[in-house]
C-alpha positions as a LaTeX table, in Angstrom:
\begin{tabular}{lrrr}
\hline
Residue & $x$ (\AA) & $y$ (\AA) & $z$ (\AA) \\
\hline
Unk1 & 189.83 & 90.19 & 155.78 \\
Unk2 & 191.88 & 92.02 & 152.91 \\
Unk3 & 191.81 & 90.50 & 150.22 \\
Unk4 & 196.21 & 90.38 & 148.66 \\
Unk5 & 197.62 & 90.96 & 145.43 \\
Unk6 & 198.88 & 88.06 & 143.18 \\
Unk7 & 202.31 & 88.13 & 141.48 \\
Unk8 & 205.49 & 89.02 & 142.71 \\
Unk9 & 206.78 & 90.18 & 144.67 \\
Unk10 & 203.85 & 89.01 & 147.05 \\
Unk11 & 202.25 & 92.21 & 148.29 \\
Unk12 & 199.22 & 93.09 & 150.88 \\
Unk13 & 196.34 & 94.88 & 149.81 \\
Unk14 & 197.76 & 98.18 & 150.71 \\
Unk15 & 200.31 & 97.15 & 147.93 \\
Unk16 & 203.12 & 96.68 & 150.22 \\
Unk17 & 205.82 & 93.87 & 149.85 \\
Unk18 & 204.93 & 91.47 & 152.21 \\
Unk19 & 208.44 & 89.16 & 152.72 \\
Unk20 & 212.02 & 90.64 & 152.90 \\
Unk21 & 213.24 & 87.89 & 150.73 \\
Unk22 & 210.68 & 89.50 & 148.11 \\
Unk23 & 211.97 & 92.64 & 148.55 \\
Unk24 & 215.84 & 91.54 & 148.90 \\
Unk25 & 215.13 & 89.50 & 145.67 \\
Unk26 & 213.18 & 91.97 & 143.11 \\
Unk27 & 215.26 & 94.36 & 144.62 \\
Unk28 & 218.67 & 92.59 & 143.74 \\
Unk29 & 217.17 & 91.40 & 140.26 \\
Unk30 & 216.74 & 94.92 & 139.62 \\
Unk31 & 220.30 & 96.17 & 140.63 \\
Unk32 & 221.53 & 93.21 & 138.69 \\
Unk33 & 219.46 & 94.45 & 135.35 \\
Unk34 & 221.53 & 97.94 & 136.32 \\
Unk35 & 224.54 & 96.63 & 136.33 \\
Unk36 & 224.27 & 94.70 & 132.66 \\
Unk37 & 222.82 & 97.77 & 131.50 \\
Unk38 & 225.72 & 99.46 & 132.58 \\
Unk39 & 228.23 & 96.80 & 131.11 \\
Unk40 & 226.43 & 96.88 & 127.89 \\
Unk41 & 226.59 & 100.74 & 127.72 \\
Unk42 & 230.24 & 101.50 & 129.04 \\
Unk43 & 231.40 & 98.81 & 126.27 \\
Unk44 & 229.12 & 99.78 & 123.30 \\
Unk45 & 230.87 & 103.64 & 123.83 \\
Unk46 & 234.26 & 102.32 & 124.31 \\
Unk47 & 234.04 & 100.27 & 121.52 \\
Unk48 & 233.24 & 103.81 & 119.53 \\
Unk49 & 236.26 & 105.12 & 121.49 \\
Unk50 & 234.14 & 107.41 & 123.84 \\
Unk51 & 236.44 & 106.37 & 126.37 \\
Unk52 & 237.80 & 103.01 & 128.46 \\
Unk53 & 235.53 & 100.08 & 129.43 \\
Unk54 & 235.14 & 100.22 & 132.76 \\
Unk55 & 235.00 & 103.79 & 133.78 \\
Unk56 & 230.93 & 104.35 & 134.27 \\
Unk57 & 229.72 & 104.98 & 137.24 \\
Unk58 & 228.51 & 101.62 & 139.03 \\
Unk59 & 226.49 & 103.72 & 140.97 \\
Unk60 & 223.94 & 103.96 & 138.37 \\
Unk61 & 222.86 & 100.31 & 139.26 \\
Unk62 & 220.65 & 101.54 & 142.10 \\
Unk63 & 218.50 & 103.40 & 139.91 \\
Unk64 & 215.66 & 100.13 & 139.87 \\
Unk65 & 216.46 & 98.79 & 143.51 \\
Unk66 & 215.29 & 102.82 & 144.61 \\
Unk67 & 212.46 & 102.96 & 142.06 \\
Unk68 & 210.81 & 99.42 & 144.08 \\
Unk69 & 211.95 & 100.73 & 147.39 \\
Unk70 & 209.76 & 104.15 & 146.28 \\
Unk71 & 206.75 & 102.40 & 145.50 \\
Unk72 & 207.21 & 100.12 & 148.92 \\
Unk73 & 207.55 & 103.57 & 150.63 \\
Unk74 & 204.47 & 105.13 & 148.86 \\
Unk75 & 202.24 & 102.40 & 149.78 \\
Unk76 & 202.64 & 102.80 & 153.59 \\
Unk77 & 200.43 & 105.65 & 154.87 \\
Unk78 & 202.02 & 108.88 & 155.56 \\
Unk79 & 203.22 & 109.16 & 159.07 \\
Unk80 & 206.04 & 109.04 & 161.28 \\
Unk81 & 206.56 & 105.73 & 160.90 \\
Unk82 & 207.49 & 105.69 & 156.89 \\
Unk83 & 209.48 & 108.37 & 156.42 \\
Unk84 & 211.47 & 107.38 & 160.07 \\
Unk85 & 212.14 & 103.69 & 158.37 \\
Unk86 & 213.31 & 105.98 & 155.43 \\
Unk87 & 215.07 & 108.10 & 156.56 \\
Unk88 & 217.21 & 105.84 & 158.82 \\
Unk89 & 217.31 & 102.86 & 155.96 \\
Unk90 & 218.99 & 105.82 & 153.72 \\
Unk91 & 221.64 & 106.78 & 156.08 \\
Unk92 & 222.37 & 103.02 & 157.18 \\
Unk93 & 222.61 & 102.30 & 152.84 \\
Unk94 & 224.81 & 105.23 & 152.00 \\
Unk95 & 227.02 & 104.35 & 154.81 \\
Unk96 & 227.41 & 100.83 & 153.63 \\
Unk97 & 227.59 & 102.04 & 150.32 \\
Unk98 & 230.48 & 104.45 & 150.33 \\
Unk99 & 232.15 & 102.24 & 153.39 \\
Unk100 & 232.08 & 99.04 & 150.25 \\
Unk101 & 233.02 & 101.87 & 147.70 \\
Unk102 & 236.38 & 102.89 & 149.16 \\
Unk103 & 237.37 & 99.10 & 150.05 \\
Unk104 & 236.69 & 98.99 & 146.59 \\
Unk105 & 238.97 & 102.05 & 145.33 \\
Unk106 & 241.58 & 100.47 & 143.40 \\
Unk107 & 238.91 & 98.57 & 141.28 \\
Unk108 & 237.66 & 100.19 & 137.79 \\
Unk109 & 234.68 & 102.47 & 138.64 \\
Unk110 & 231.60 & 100.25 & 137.12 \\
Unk111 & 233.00 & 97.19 & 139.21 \\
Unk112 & 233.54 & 99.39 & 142.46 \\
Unk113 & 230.37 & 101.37 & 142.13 \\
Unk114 & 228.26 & 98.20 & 141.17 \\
Unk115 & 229.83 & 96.89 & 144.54 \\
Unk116 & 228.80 & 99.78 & 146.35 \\
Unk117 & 225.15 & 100.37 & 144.66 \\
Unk118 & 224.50 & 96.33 & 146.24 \\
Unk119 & 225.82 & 97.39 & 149.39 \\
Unk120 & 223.06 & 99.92 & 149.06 \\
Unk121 & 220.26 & 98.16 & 147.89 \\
Unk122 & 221.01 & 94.74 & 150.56 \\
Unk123 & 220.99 & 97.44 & 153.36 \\
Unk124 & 218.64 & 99.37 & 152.79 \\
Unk125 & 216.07 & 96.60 & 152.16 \\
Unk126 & 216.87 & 95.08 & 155.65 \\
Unk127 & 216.55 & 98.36 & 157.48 \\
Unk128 & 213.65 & 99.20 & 156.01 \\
Unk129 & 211.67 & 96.29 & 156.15 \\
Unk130 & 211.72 & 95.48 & 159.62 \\
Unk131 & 211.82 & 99.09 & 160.58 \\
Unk132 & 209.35 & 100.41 & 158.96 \\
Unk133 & 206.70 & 97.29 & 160.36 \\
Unk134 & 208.19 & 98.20 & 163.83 \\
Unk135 & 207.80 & 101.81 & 163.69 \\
Unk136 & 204.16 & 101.33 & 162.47 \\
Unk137 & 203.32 & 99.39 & 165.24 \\
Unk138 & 204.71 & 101.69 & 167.92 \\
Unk139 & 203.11 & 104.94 & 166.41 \\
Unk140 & 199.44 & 103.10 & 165.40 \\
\hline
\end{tabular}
């Protein structure tokens, strides 16, 4: 028996996230800290005139959703099966991403990139999740 690691999000012993709504939720939390980071920010320099509020890249709000998915991809050992999950969970998020971005055009960039950078972080946390528990099981 292996003994698990207390806190959250709930993780195995291996120090792997052990419920997609853990990972859709720290995840989410985290791209949701990016995004008032990024409000804060764009408005403290337009307020000094360094340009118009609104026009930072949204994009940026990924930054801690891709930090937890890093660590949830480091704790998995190395094999086919991880960087396969990866891999394909990247492709499927920057798809979804840049397909939510240009919906998005006509909106200020921090509002259409925050869009986008959830788009991201939502699809690449159901890809991986399941995929990467699937793949493990069909490689050993």
């Amino acid at each position: 028996m292996t003994e698990q690691q207390s806190g959250f999000p709930r993780r195995d012993a291996e120090g792997r996230i052990r419920a997609l709504g853990d990972l859709l939720g720290v995840s989410l939390a985290g791209w949701l800290i990016g995004v008032l980071a990024l409000v804060l920010f764009d408005w403290a320099f337009a307020s000094f005139g360094a340009g118009d509020f609104g026009r930072a890249n949204g994009w940026l709000a990924v930054i801690l959703p891709a930090w937890l998915f890093w660590e949830d991809f480091r704790a998995w050992e190395f094999g086919a099966a991880r960087v396969g999950a990866a891999v394909v969970a990247g492709v499927v998020a920057v798809v979804a991403g840049l397909l939510v971005a240009g919906v998005a055009a006509g909106l200020p960039g921090l509002l259409s990139g925050a869009l986008a950078a959830a788009a991201f972080t939502v699809a690449y946390a159901v890809v991986w999740f399941p995929g990467v528990r699937w793949l493990a099981r069909r490689t050993g």
